[in-house]
Amino acid sequence: MKQFIDFLPLLIFFIVYKIDPRPVSLAGHEFEFGGIFSATMMLIVATVIVYGLLYLKQKSLEKSQLITLVAVLLFGSLTLAFHEEAYLKWKAPIVNWIFGLAFLASQFIGQKPLIRRMLDHAMSLPDAIWTRLNTSWAIFFILLGAANLYVAFTFETIWVDFKVFGSLGLTFAFVIIQFLFLARYIKQEDTDKTT
């Protein structure tokens, strides 16, 4: 459910982006609805509403949600202010690189790698495996950021499709690979508990 809530603003962005731009009149004001700029406005509004409601419910936001909120506000506002979609194209790469650098830096700062802090309550792994897992997430986010940047500026007709569904598909595939890698440790841990 949490992943769907985080994905909702991006889905709204995608739907509005796919609508052919058309003039719409609202409260005596006429504006264009559909296309990249109204989709960017809807992304900002939806993100603020979703994370605002989450903040009211939880009394805080996760760091990843806070980074996403700031990035949407910053890059979305620049896109609208300068009427230039290139700013929005930089959002996904920069956010992914921040996540990648956070995973990487956590191996040298603090007592535990970031992935261990996130999953330590759910499983017990040797230190070397936690480090390998953390490094793989850092590399994944850095490569995902590079892929987003490459697609955004090379394949301009499909960059929104890739941003919404390509990145999600790659992340899902990576999580499955991680699960398959961890499955042997989970089974081994379960076997150790029963003997």
PDB file of C-alpha atoms in Angstrom:
ATOM      1  CA  MET A   1       0.000   0.000   0.000  1.00  0.00           C
ATOM      2  CA  LYS A   2       2.863   2.381   0.889  1.00  0.00           C
ATOM      3  CA  GLN A   3       4.467   1.909  -2.528  1.00  0.00           C
ATOM      4  CA  PHE A   4       1.149   2.674  -4.253  1.00  0.00           C
ATOM      5  CA  ILE A   5       0.744   5.877  -2.236  1.00  0.00           C
ATOM      6  CA  ASP A   6       4.288   6.942  -3.206  1.00  0.00           C
ATOM      7  CA  PHE A   7       3.555   6.033  -6.864  1.00  0.00           C
ATOM      8  CA  LEU A   8       0.206   7.886  -7.021  1.00  0.00           C
ATOM      9  CA  PRO A   9       1.571  11.393  -7.868  1.00  0.00           C
ATOM     10  CA  LEU A  10       3.715   9.901 -10.632  1.00  0.00           C
ATOM     11  CA  LEU A  11       0.700   8.059 -12.034  1.00  0.00           C
ATOM     12  CA  ILE A  12      -1.341  11.291 -12.055  1.00  0.00           C
ATOM     13  CA  PHE A  13       1.589  13.014 -13.795  1.00  0.00           C
ATOM     14  CA  PHE A  14       1.656  10.282 -16.450  1.00  0.00           C
ATOM     15  CA  ILE A  15      -2.112  10.437 -17.117  1.00  0.00           C
ATOM     16  CA  VAL A  16      -2.165  14.231 -17.477  1.00  0.00           C
ATOM     17  CA  TYR A  17       0.991  14.152 -19.642  1.00  0.00           C
ATOM     18  CA  LYS A  18      -0.686  11.742 -22.084  1.00  0.00           C
ATOM     19  CA  ILE A  19      -3.724  14.022 -22.572  1.00  0.00           C
ATOM     20  CA  ASP A  20      -3.439  16.183 -25.668  1.00  0.00           C
ATOM     21  CA  PRO A  21      -3.051  19.796 -24.501  1.00  0.00           C
ATOM     22  CA  ARG A  22      -6.342  21.688 -24.661  1.00  0.00           C
ATOM     23  CA  PRO A  23      -7.598  24.985 -23.243  1.00  0.00           C
ATOM     24  CA  VAL A  24      -9.713  24.650 -20.099  1.00  0.00           C
ATOM     25  CA  SER A  25     -11.608  27.407 -18.337  1.00  0.00           C
ATOM     26  CA  LEU A  26     -11.826  27.319 -14.529  1.00  0.00           C
ATOM     27  CA  ALA A  27     -13.228  30.086 -12.331  1.00  0.00           C
ATOM     28  CA  GLY A  28     -12.932  32.612 -15.137  1.00  0.00           C
ATOM     29  CA  HIS A  29      -9.316  31.722 -15.875  1.00  0.00           C
ATOM     30  CA  GLU A  30      -8.217  29.856 -18.962  1.00  0.00           C
ATOM     31  CA  PHE A  31      -5.250  27.512 -18.909  1.00  0.00           C
ATOM     32  CA  GLU A  32      -3.885  24.606 -20.886  1.00  0.00           C
ATOM     33  CA  PHE A  33      -4.566  21.111 -19.550  1.00  0.00           C
ATOM     34  CA  GLY A  34      -2.576  18.134 -20.797  1.00  0.00           C
ATOM     35  CA  GLY A  35       1.040  17.821 -21.811  1.00  0.00           C
ATOM     36  CA  ILE A  36       4.220  18.288 -19.829  1.00  0.00           C
ATOM     37  CA  PHE A  37       3.561  21.578 -18.046  1.00  0.00           C
ATOM     38  CA  SER A  38       0.100  20.866 -16.646  1.00  0.00           C
ATOM     39  CA  ALA A  39       1.339  17.343 -15.798  1.00  0.00           C
ATOM     40  CA  THR A  40       4.202  18.949 -13.861  1.00  0.00           C
ATOM     41  CA  MET A  41       1.738  21.165 -11.982  1.00  0.00           C
ATOM     42  CA  MET A  42      -0.397  18.111 -11.158  1.00  0.00           C
ATOM     43  CA  LEU A  43       2.732  16.240  -9.997  1.00  0.00           C
ATOM     44  CA  ILE A  44       3.562  19.067  -7.599  1.00  0.00           C
ATOM     45  CA  VAL A  45      -0.004  19.324  -6.278  1.00  0.00           C
ATOM     46  CA  ALA A  46      -0.465  15.544  -5.919  1.00  0.00           C
ATOM     47  CA  THR A  47       2.922  15.138  -4.211  1.00  0.00           C
ATOM     48  CA  VAL A  48       2.203  17.913  -1.710  1.00  0.00           C
ATOM     49  CA  ILE A  49      -1.251  16.461  -0.945  1.00  0.00           C
ATOM     50  CA  VAL A  50      -0.051  12.846  -0.610  1.00  0.00           C
ATOM     51  CA  TYR A  51       2.980  13.649   1.538  1.00  0.00           C
ATOM     52  CA  GLY A  52       1.034  16.281   3.478  1.00  0.00           C
ATOM     53  CA  LEU A  53      -1.591  13.681   4.394  1.00  0.00           C
ATOM     54  CA  LEU A  54       1.121  11.146   5.260  1.00  0.00           C
ATOM     55  CA  TYR A  55       2.796  13.744   7.478  1.00  0.00           C
ATOM     56  CA  LEU A  56      -0.479  14.495   9.273  1.00  0.00           C
ATOM     57  CA  LYS A  57      -1.084  10.777   9.825  1.00  0.00           C
ATOM     58  CA  GLN A  58       2.453   9.693  10.758  1.00  0.00           C
ATOM     59  CA  LYS A  59       3.716  12.986  12.263  1.00  0.00           C
ATOM     60  CA  SER A  60       6.835  12.623  10.087  1.00  0.00           C
ATOM     61  CA  LEU A  61       8.057  11.630   6.632  1.00  0.00           C
ATOM     62  CA  GLU A  62      10.698   9.072   5.770  1.00  0.00           C
ATOM     63  CA  LYS A  63      13.947  10.551   4.459  1.00  0.00           C
ATOM     64  CA  SER A  64      13.291   9.106   0.992  1.00  0.00           C
ATOM     65  CA  GLN A  65       9.849  10.769   0.943  1.00  0.00           C
ATOM     66  CA  LEU A  66      11.340  14.067   2.074  1.00  0.00           C
ATOM     67  CA  ILE A  67      14.006  13.907  -0.673  1.00  0.00           C
ATOM     68  CA  THR A  68      11.318  13.119  -3.259  1.00  0.00           C
ATOM     69  CA  LEU A  69       9.104  15.978  -2.040  1.00  0.00           C
ATOM     70  CA  VAL A  70      11.940  18.518  -2.161  1.00  0.00           C
ATOM     71  CA  ALA A  71      13.023  17.283  -5.621  1.00  0.00           C
ATOM     72  CA  VAL A  72       9.491  17.520  -7.018  1.00  0.00           C
ATOM     73  CA  LEU A  73       9.057  21.033  -5.623  1.00  0.00           C
ATOM     74  CA  LEU A  74      12.471  22.199  -6.845  1.00  0.00           C
ATOM     75  CA  PHE A  75      12.589  20.653 -10.326  1.00  0.00           C
ATOM     76  CA  GLY A  76       8.853  21.024 -10.916  1.00  0.00           C
ATOM     77  CA  SER A  77       8.947  24.717  -9.991  1.00  0.00           C
ATOM     78  CA  LEU A  78      11.965  25.338 -12.237  1.00  0.00           C
ATOM     79  CA  THR A  79      10.190  23.539 -15.091  1.00  0.00           C
ATOM     80  CA  LEU A  80       7.112  25.739 -14.722  1.00  0.00           C
ATOM     81  CA  ALA A  81       8.976  28.987 -14.028  1.00  0.00           C
ATOM     82  CA  PHE A  82      11.223  28.700 -17.083  1.00  0.00           C
ATOM     83  CA  HIS A  83       8.748  26.707 -19.192  1.00  0.00           C
ATOM     84  CA  GLU A  84      11.529  24.203 -19.886  1.00  0.00           C
ATOM     85  CA  GLU A  85      11.039  20.456 -19.380  1.00  0.00           C
ATOM     86  CA  ALA A  86      14.804  19.809 -19.148  1.00  0.00           C
ATOM     87  CA  TYR A  87      14.663  20.705 -15.445  1.00  0.00           C
ATOM     88  CA  LEU A  88      12.127  17.967 -14.764  1.00  0.00           C
ATOM     89  CA  LYS A  89      14.226  15.478 -16.749  1.00  0.00           C
ATOM     90  CA  TRP A  90      17.001  15.955 -14.204  1.00  0.00           C
ATOM     91  CA  LYS A  91      14.782  15.102 -11.206  1.00  0.00           C
ATOM     92  CA  ALA A  92      14.851  11.293 -11.484  1.00  0.00           C
ATOM     93  CA  PRO A  93      18.602  11.018 -12.127  1.00  0.00           C
ATOM     94  CA  ILE A  94      19.493  13.345  -9.257  1.00  0.00           C
ATOM     95  CA  VAL A  95      17.110  11.671  -6.791  1.00  0.00           C
ATOM     96  CA  ASN A  96      18.447   8.227  -7.761  1.00  0.00           C
ATOM     97  CA  TRP A  97      22.038   9.445  -7.397  1.00  0.00           C
ATOM     98  CA  ILE A  98      21.262  10.886  -3.950  1.00  0.00           C
ATOM     99  CA  PHE A  99      19.845   7.509  -2.902  1.00  0.00           C
ATOM    100  CA  GLY A 100      22.876   5.715  -4.394  1.00  0.00           C
ATOM    101  CA  LEU A 101      25.318   8.021  -2.613  1.00  0.00           C
ATOM    102  CA  ALA A 102      23.387   7.622   0.652  1.00  0.00           C
ATOM    103  CA  PHE A 103      23.742   3.824   0.438  1.00  0.00           C
ATOM    104  CA  LEU A 104      27.414   4.152  -0.459  1.00  0.00           C
ATOM    105  CA  ALA A 105      28.222   6.716   2.252  1.00  0.00           C
ATOM    106  CA  SER A 106      26.453   4.630   4.903  1.00  0.00           C
ATOM    107  CA  GLN A 107      29.218   2.035   4.593  1.00  0.00           C
ATOM    108  CA  PHE A 108      31.677   4.612   5.929  1.00  0.00           C
ATOM    109  CA  ILE A 109      29.432   6.759   8.128  1.00  0.00           C
ATOM    110  CA  GLY A 110      27.642   5.267  11.106  1.00  0.00           C
ATOM    111  CA  GLN A 111      27.783   1.767  12.521  1.00  0.00           C
ATOM    112  CA  LYS A 112      25.588  -0.024   9.973  1.00  0.00           C
ATOM    113  CA  PRO A 113      25.085   0.209   6.211  1.00  0.00           C
ATOM    114  CA  LEU A 114      21.784   1.801   5.216  1.00  0.00           C
ATOM    115  CA  ILE A 115      20.219  -1.438   3.932  1.00  0.00           C
ATOM    116  CA  ARG A 116      20.979  -3.083   7.283  1.00  0.00           C
ATOM    117  CA  ARG A 117      19.289  -0.236   9.152  1.00  0.00           C
ATOM    118  CA  MET A 118      16.248  -0.735   6.954  1.00  0.00           C
ATOM    119  CA  LEU A 119      16.043  -4.550   7.102  1.00  0.00           C
ATOM    120  CA  ASP A 120      17.889  -5.543  10.287  1.00  0.00           C
ATOM    121  CA  HIS A 121      14.599  -6.109  12.093  1.00  0.00           C
ATOM    122  CA  ALA A 122      13.451  -8.591   9.423  1.00  0.00           C
ATOM    123  CA  MET A 123      16.531 -10.758   8.896  1.00  0.00           C
ATOM    124  CA  SER A 124      19.918 -11.625  10.267  1.00  0.00           C
ATOM    125  CA  LEU A 125      22.820 -11.742   7.800  1.00  0.00           C
ATOM    126  CA  PRO A 126      26.600 -11.883   8.079  1.00  0.00           C
ATOM    127  CA  ASP A 127      28.327  -8.475   7.940  1.00  0.00           C
ATOM    128  CA  ALA A 128      29.889  -9.242   4.539  1.00  0.00           C
ATOM    129  CA  ILE A 129      26.457  -9.975   3.036  1.00  0.00           C
ATOM    130  CA  TRP A 130      24.995  -6.744   4.436  1.00  0.00           C
ATOM    131  CA  THR A 131      27.903  -4.848   2.852  1.00  0.00           C
ATOM    132  CA  ARG A 132      27.472  -6.613  -0.494  1.00  0.00           C
ATOM    133  CA  LEU A 133      23.721  -5.980  -0.423  1.00  0.00           C
ATOM    134  CA  ASN A 134      24.220  -2.312   0.445  1.00  0.00           C
ATOM    135  CA  THR A 135      26.807  -1.883  -2.313  1.00  0.00           C
ATOM    136  CA  SER A 136      24.483  -3.487  -4.855  1.00  0.00           C
ATOM    137  CA  TRP A 137      21.716  -1.000  -3.956  1.00  0.00           C
ATOM    138  CA  ALA A 138      24.166   1.904  -4.280  1.00  0.00           C
ATOM    139  CA  ILE A 139      25.275   0.702  -7.721  1.00  0.00           C
ATOM    140  CA  PHE A 140      21.665   0.063  -8.777  1.00  0.00           C
ATOM    141  CA  PHE A 141      20.537   3.601  -7.914  1.00  0.00           C
ATOM    142  CA  ILE A 142      23.554   5.175  -9.616  1.00  0.00           C
ATOM    143  CA  LEU A 143      22.951   3.128 -12.788  1.00  0.00           C
ATOM    144  CA  LEU A 144      19.197   3.802 -12.665  1.00  0.00           C
ATOM    145  CA  GLY A 145      19.918   7.529 -12.462  1.00  0.00           C
ATOM    146  CA  ALA A 146      22.240   7.261 -15.468  1.00  0.00           C
ATOM    147  CA  ALA A 147      19.606   5.276 -17.412  1.00  0.00           C
ATOM    148  CA  ASN A 148      16.956   7.908 -16.634  1.00  0.00           C
ATOM    149  CA  LEU A 149      19.264  10.678 -17.796  1.00  0.00           C
ATOM    150  CA  TYR A 150      20.209   8.834 -20.998  1.00  0.00           C
ATOM    151  CA  VAL A 151      16.601   8.057 -21.929  1.00  0.00           C
ATOM    152  CA  ALA A 152      15.353  11.562 -21.031  1.00  0.00           C
ATOM    153  CA  PHE A 153      17.797  13.331 -23.324  1.00  0.00           C
ATOM    154  CA  THR A 154      18.169  10.684 -26.056  1.00  0.00           C
ATOM    155  CA  PHE A 155      14.658   9.271 -26.487  1.00  0.00           C
ATOM    156  CA  GLU A 156      12.526  12.331 -25.819  1.00  0.00           C
ATOM    157  CA  THR A 157       9.294  10.756 -27.074  1.00  0.00           C
ATOM    158  CA  ILE A 158       9.371   7.948 -24.474  1.00  0.00           C
ATOM    159  CA  TRP A 159      11.183   9.481 -21.508  1.00  0.00           C
ATOM    160  CA  VAL A 160       7.985   9.892 -19.454  1.00  0.00           C
ATOM    161  CA  ASP A 161       6.998   6.262 -20.138  1.00  0.00           C
ATOM    162  CA  PHE A 162      10.454   5.132 -19.004  1.00  0.00           C
ATOM    163  CA  LYS A 163      10.398   7.436 -15.973  1.00  0.00           C
ATOM    164  CA  VAL A 164       7.074   6.014 -14.798  1.00  0.00           C
ATOM    165  CA  PHE A 165       7.107   2.375 -15.902  1.00  0.00           C
ATOM    166  CA  GLY A 166      10.685   1.606 -16.977  1.00  0.00           C
ATOM    167  CA  SER A 167      12.206   2.699 -13.678  1.00  0.00           C
ATOM    168  CA  LEU A 168       9.474   0.889 -11.763  1.00  0.00           C
ATOM    169  CA  GLY A 169      10.023  -2.300 -13.805  1.00  0.00           C
ATOM    170  CA  LEU A 170      13.799  -2.173 -13.321  1.00  0.00           C
ATOM    171  CA  THR A 171      13.365  -1.618  -9.584  1.00  0.00           C
ATOM    172  CA  PHE A 172      10.901  -4.516  -9.343  1.00  0.00           C
ATOM    173  CA  ALA A 173      13.298  -6.806 -11.259  1.00  0.00           C
ATOM    174  CA  PHE A 174      16.181  -5.748  -9.012  1.00  0.00           C
ATOM    175  CA  VAL A 175      14.136  -6.459  -5.862  1.00  0.00           C
ATOM    176  CA  ILE A 176      13.325  -9.958  -7.185  1.00  0.00           C
ATOM    177  CA  ILE A 177      17.014 -10.589  -7.856  1.00  0.00           C
ATOM    178  CA  GLN A 178      17.821  -9.399  -4.334  1.00  0.00           C
ATOM    179  CA  PHE A 179      15.139 -11.688  -2.899  1.00  0.00           C
ATOM    180  CA  LEU A 180      16.538 -14.679  -4.813  1.00  0.00           C
ATOM    181  CA  PHE A 181      20.008 -13.825  -3.508  1.00  0.00           C
ATOM    182  CA  LEU A 182      18.730 -13.517   0.074  1.00  0.00           C
ATOM    183  CA  ALA A 183      16.459 -16.588  -0.079  1.00  0.00           C
ATOM    184  CA  ARG A 184      19.323 -18.979   0.669  1.00  0.00           C
ATOM    185  CA  TYR A 185      20.196 -17.013   3.806  1.00  0.00           C
ATOM    186  CA  ILE A 186      16.579 -16.871   4.942  1.00  0.00           C
ATOM    187  CA  LYS A 187      16.173 -20.639   4.418  1.00  0.00           C
ATOM    188  CA  GLN A 188      19.446 -21.294   6.198  1.00  0.00           C
ATOM    189  CA  GLU A 189      18.351 -19.102   9.110  1.00  0.00           C
ATOM    190  CA  ASP A 190      14.989 -20.933   9.320  1.00  0.00           C
ATOM    191  CA  THR A 191      16.776 -24.315   9.219  1.00  0.00           C
ATOM    192  CA  ASP A 192      19.156 -23.227  11.965  1.00  0.00           C
ATOM    193  CA  LYS A 193      16.213 -22.232  14.173  1.00  0.00           C
ATOM    194  CA  THR A 194      14.464 -25.602  13.795  1.00  0.00           C
ATOM    195  CA  THR A 195      17.538 -27.697  14.656  1.00  0.00           C
TER     196      THR A 195
END
